[in-house]
mmCIF file of C-alpha atoms and ligand atoms in Angstrom:
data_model
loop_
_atom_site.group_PDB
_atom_site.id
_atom_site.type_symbol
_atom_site.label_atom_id
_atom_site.label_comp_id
_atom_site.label_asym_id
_atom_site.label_seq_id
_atom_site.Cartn_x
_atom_site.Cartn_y
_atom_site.Cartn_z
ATOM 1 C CA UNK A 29 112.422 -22.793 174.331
ATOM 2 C CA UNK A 30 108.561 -22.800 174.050
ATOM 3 C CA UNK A 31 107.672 -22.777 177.463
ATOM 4 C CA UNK A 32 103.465 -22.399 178.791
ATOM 5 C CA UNK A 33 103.312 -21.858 182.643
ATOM 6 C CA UNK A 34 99.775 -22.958 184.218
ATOM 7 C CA UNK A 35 98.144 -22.702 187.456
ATOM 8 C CA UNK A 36 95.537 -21.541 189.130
ATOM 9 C CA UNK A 37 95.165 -17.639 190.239
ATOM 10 C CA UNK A 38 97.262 -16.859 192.903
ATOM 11 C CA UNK A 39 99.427 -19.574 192.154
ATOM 12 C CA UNK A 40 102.682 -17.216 191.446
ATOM 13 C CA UNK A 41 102.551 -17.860 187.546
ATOM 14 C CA UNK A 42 103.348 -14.026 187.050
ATOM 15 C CA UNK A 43 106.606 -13.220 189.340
ATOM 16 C CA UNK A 44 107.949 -16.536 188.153
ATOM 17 C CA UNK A 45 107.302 -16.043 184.345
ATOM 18 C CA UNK A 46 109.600 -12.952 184.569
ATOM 19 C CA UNK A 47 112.697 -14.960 186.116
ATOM 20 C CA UNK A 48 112.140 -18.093 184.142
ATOM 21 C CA UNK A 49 111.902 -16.234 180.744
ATOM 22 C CA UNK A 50 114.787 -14.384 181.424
ATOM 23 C CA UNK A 51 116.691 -17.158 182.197
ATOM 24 C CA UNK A 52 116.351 -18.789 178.796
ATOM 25 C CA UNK A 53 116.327 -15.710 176.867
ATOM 26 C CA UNK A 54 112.852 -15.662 175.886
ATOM 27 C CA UNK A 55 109.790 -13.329 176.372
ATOM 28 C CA UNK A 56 107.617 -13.691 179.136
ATOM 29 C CA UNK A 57 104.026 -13.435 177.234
ATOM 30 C CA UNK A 58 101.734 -12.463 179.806
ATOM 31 C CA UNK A 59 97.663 -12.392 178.476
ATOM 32 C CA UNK A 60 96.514 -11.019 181.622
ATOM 33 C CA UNK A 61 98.952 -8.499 181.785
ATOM 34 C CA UNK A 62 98.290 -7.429 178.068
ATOM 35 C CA UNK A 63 94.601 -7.366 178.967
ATOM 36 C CA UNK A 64 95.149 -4.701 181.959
ATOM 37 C CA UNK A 65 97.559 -2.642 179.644
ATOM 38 C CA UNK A 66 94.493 -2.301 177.491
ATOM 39 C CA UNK A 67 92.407 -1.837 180.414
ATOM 40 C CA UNK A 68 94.210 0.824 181.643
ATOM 41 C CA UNK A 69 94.760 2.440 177.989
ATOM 42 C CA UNK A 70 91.420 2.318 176.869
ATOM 43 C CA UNK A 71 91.426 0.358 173.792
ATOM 44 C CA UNK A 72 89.267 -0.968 171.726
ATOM 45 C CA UNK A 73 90.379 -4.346 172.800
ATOM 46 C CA UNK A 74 90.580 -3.353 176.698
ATOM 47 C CA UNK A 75 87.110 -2.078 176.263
ATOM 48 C CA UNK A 76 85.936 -5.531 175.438
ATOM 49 C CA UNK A 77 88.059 -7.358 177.482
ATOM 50 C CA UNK A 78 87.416 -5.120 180.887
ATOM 51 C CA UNK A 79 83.966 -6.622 181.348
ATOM 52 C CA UNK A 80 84.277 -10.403 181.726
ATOM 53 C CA UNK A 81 87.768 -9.577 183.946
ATOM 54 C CA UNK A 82 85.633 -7.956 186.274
ATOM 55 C CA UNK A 83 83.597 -10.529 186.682
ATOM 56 C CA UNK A 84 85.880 -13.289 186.856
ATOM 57 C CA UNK A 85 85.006 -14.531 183.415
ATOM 58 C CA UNK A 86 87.040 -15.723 180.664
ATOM 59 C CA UNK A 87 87.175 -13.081 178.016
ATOM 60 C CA UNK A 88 85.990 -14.880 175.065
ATOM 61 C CA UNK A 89 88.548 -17.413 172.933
ATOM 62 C CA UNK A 90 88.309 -15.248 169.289
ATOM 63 C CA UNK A 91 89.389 -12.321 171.261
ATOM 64 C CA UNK A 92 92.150 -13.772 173.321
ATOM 65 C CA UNK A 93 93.450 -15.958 170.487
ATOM 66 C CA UNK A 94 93.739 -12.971 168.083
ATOM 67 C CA UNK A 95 95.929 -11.568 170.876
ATOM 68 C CA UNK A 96 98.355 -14.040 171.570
ATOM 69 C CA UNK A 97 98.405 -14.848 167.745
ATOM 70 C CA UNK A 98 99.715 -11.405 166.804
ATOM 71 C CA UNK A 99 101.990 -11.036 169.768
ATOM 72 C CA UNK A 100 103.811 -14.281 168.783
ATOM 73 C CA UNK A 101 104.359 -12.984 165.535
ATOM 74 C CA UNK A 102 106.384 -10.359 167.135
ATOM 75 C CA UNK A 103 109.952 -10.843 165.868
ATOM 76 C CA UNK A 104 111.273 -11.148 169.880
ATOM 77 C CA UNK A 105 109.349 -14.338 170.476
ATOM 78 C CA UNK A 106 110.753 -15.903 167.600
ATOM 79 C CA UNK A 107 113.396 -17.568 169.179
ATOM 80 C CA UNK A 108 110.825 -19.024 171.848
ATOM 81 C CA UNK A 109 108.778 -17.644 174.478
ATOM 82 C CA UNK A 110 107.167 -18.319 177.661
ATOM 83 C CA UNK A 111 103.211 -18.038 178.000
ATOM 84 C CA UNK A 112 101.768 -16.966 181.586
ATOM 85 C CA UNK A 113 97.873 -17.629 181.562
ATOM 86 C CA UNK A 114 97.557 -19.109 177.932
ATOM 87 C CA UNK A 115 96.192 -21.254 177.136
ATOM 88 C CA UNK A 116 93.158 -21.257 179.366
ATOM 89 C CA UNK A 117 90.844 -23.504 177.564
ATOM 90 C CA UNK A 118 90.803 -26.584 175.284
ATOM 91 C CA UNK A 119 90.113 -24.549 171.976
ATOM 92 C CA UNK A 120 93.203 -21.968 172.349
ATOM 93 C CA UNK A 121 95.583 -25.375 173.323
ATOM 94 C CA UNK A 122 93.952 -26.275 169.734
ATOM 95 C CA UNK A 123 94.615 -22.673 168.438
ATOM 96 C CA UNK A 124 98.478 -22.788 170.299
ATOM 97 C CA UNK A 125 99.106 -25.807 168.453
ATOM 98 C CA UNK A 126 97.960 -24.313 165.041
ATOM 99 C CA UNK A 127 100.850 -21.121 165.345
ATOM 100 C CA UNK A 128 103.696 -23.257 167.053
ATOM 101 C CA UNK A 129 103.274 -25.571 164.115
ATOM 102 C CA UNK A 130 103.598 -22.746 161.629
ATOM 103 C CA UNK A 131 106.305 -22.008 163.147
ATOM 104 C CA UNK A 132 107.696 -25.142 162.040
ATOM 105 C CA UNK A 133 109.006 -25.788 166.155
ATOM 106 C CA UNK A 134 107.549 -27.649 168.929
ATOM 107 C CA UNK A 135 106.259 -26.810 172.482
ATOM 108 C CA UNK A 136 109.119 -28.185 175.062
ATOM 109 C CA UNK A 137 107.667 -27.870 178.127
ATOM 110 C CA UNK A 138 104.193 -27.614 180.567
ATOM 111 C CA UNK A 139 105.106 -26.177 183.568
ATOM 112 C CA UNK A 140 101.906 -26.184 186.443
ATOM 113 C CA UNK A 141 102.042 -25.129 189.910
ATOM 114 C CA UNK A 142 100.207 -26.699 192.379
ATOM 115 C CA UNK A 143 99.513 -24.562 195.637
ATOM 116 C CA UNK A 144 96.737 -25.484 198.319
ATOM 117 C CA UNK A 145 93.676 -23.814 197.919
ATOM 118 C CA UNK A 146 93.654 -22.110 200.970
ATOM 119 C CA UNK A 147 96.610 -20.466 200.614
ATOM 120 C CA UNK A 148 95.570 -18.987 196.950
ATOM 121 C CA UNK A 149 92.770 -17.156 198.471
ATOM 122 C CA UNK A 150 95.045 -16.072 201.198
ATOM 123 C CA UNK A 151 97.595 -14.793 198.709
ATOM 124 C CA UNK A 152 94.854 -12.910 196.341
ATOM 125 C CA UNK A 153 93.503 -11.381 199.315
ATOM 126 C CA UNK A 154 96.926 -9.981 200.343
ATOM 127 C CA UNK A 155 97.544 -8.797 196.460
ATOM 128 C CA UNK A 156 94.364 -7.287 197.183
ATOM 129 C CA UNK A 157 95.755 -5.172 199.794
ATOM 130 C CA UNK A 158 98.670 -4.052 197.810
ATOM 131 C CA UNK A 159 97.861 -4.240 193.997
ATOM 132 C CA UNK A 160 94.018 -2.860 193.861
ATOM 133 C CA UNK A 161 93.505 -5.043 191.037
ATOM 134 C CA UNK A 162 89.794 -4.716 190.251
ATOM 135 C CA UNK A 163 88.933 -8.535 189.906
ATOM 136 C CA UNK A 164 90.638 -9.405 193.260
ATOM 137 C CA UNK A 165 88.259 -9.056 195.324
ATOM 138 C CA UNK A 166 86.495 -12.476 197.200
ATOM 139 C CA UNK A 167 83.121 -12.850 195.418
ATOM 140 C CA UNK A 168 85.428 -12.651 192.091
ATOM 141 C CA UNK A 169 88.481 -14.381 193.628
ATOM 142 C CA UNK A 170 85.860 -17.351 194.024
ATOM 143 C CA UNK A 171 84.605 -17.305 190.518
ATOM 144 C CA UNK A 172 88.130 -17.073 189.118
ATOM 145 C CA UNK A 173 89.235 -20.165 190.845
ATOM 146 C CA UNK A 174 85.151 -22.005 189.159
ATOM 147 C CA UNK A 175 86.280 -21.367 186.301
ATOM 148 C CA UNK A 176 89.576 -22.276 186.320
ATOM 149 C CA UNK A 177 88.483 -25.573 187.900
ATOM 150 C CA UNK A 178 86.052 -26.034 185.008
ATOM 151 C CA UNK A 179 87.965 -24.701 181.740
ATOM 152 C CA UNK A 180 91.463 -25.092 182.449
ATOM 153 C CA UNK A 181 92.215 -27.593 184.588
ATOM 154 C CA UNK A 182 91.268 -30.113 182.286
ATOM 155 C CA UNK A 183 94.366 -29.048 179.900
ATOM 156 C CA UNK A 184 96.675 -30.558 183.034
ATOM 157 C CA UNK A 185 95.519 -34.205 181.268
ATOM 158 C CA UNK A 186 96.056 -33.399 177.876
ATOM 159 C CA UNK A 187 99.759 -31.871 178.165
ATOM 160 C CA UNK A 188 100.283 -35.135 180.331
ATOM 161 C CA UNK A 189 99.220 -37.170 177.868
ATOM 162 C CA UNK A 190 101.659 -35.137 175.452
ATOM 163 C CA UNK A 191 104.204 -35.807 178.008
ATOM 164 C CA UNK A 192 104.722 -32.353 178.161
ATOM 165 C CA UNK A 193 103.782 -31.833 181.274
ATOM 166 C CA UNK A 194 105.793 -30.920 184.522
ATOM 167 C CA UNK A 195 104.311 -30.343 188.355
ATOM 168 C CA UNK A 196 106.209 -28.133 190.337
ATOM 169 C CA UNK A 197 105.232 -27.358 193.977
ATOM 170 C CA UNK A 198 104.707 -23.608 194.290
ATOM 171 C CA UNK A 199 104.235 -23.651 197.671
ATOM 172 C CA UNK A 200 107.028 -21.686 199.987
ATOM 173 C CA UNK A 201 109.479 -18.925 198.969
ATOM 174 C CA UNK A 202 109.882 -17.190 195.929
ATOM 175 C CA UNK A 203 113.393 -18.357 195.244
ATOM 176 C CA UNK A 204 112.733 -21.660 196.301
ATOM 177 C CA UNK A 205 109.946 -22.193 193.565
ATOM 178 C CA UNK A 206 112.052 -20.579 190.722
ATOM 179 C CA UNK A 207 114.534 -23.193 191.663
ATOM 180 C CA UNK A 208 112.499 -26.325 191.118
ATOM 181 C CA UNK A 209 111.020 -24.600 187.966
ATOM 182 C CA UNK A 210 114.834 -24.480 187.119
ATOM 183 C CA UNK A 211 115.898 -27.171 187.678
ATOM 184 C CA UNK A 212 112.570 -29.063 185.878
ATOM 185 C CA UNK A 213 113.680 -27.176 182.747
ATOM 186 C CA UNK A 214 116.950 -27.149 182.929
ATOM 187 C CA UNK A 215 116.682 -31.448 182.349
ATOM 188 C CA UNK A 216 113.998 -30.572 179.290
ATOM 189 C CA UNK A 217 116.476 -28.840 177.787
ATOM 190 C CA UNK A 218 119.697 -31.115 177.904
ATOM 191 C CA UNK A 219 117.191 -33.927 176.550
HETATM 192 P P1 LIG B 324 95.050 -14.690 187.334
HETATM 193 O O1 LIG B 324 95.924 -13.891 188.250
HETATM 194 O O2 LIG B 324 93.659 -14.825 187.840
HETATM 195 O O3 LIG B 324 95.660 -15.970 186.885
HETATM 196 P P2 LIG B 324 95.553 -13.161 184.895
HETATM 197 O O4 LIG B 324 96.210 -11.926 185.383
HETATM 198 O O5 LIG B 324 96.379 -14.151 184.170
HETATM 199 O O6 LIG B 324 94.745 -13.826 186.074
HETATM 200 O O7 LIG B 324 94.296 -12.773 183.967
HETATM 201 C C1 LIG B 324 93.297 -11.881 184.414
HETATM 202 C C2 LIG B 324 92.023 -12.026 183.584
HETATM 203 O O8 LIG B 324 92.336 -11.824 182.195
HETATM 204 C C3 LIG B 324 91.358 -13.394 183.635
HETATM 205 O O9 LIG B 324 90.537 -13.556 184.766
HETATM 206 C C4 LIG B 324 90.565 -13.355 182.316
HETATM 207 O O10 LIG B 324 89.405 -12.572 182.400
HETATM 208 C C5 LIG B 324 91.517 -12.672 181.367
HETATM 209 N N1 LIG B 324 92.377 -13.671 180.684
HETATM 210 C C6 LIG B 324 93.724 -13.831 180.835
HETATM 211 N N2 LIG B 324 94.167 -14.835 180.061
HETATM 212 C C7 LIG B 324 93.095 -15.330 179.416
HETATM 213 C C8 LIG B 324 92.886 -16.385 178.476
HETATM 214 N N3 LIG B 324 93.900 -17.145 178.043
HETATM 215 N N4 LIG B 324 91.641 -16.606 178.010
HETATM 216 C C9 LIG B 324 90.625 -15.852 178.410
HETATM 217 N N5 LIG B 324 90.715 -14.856 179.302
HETATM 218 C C10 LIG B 324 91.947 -14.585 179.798
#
């Protein structure tokens, strides 16, 4: 399975690309999540990236796409894998499409969550609490949520014109979400 999971921050993307990649046996390919190991290592690449995170900012599509291309290359992800917070923008769909089709296989599924906007601010506030992540806080919370309205949202038309595209509600409980997500999937793949 080639799986992307979308949605805006604070939407649960994270704890539910963990249970859903495990599910179908694939890796969970998390950008943000290689970006703050980097951070937090010091590299070369976390160097770069650390600025626009703090701010809220994309970090810039030669960088990211680099990323994600090596990582894929990774022999674990060539059964499949599951993409949390990639692609972000119109030219790394462009870029995804260029390494799937090496590949020679096929994206299967779009998976967004919609959750009200009130209660993502609510919920990145609370991770605030617990987490520390630097680019939680409101000011950057706000600009996180710009600028996924402005470069990523617009992807939600193009997977639907693919047909690729399924909406799962990601409001309530944990469990409850990873169910629908299930269950969306589960028909993708008997088709
Ligand atoms: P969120 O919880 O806001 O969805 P992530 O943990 O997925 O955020 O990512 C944190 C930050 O890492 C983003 O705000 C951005 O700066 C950077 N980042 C992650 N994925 C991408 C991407 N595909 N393109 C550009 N920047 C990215």
């Amino acid at each position: 399975m080639r799986i992307i999971l979308m949605g805006p921050p604070g939407a649960g993307k994270g704890t539910q690309a963990k249970v859903v990649a495990e599910h179908f046996g694939v890796p969970a390919i998390s950008t943000g999540d290689i970006f703050r190991f980097n951070v937090s290592e010091g590299t070369e690449l976390g160097v770069k990236a650390k600025q626009y995170m703090d701010a809220g900012e994309y970090v810039p599509d030669e960088i990211t796409n680099l990323m994600v291309r090596n990582r894929i290359d990774e022999s674990d992800a060539e059964p499949g894998f599951l993409l949390d917070g990639y692609p972000r923008t119109l030219s790394q769909v462009e870029e995804l499409d260029g390494m799937i089709k090496f590949t020679g296989h096929e994206l299967d599924a779009v998976v967004v969550l919609t959750v009200d906007s009130e209660e993502l601010v609510q919920r990145l506030l609370a991770r605030a609490e617990t987490d520390g992540r630097s680019d939680d806080t409101e000011d950057v919370i706000r600009r996180r949520q710009e600028v996924y309205a402005e470069q990523t949202e617009p992807l939600i038309d193009v997977y639907r014109d693919r047909n690729l595209l399924i909406e799962v509600d990601g409001m309530g409980e944990v469990d409850e979400v990873t169910k629908r997500i299930f269950d969306a999937l589960d028909d993708v793949r008997e088709s």
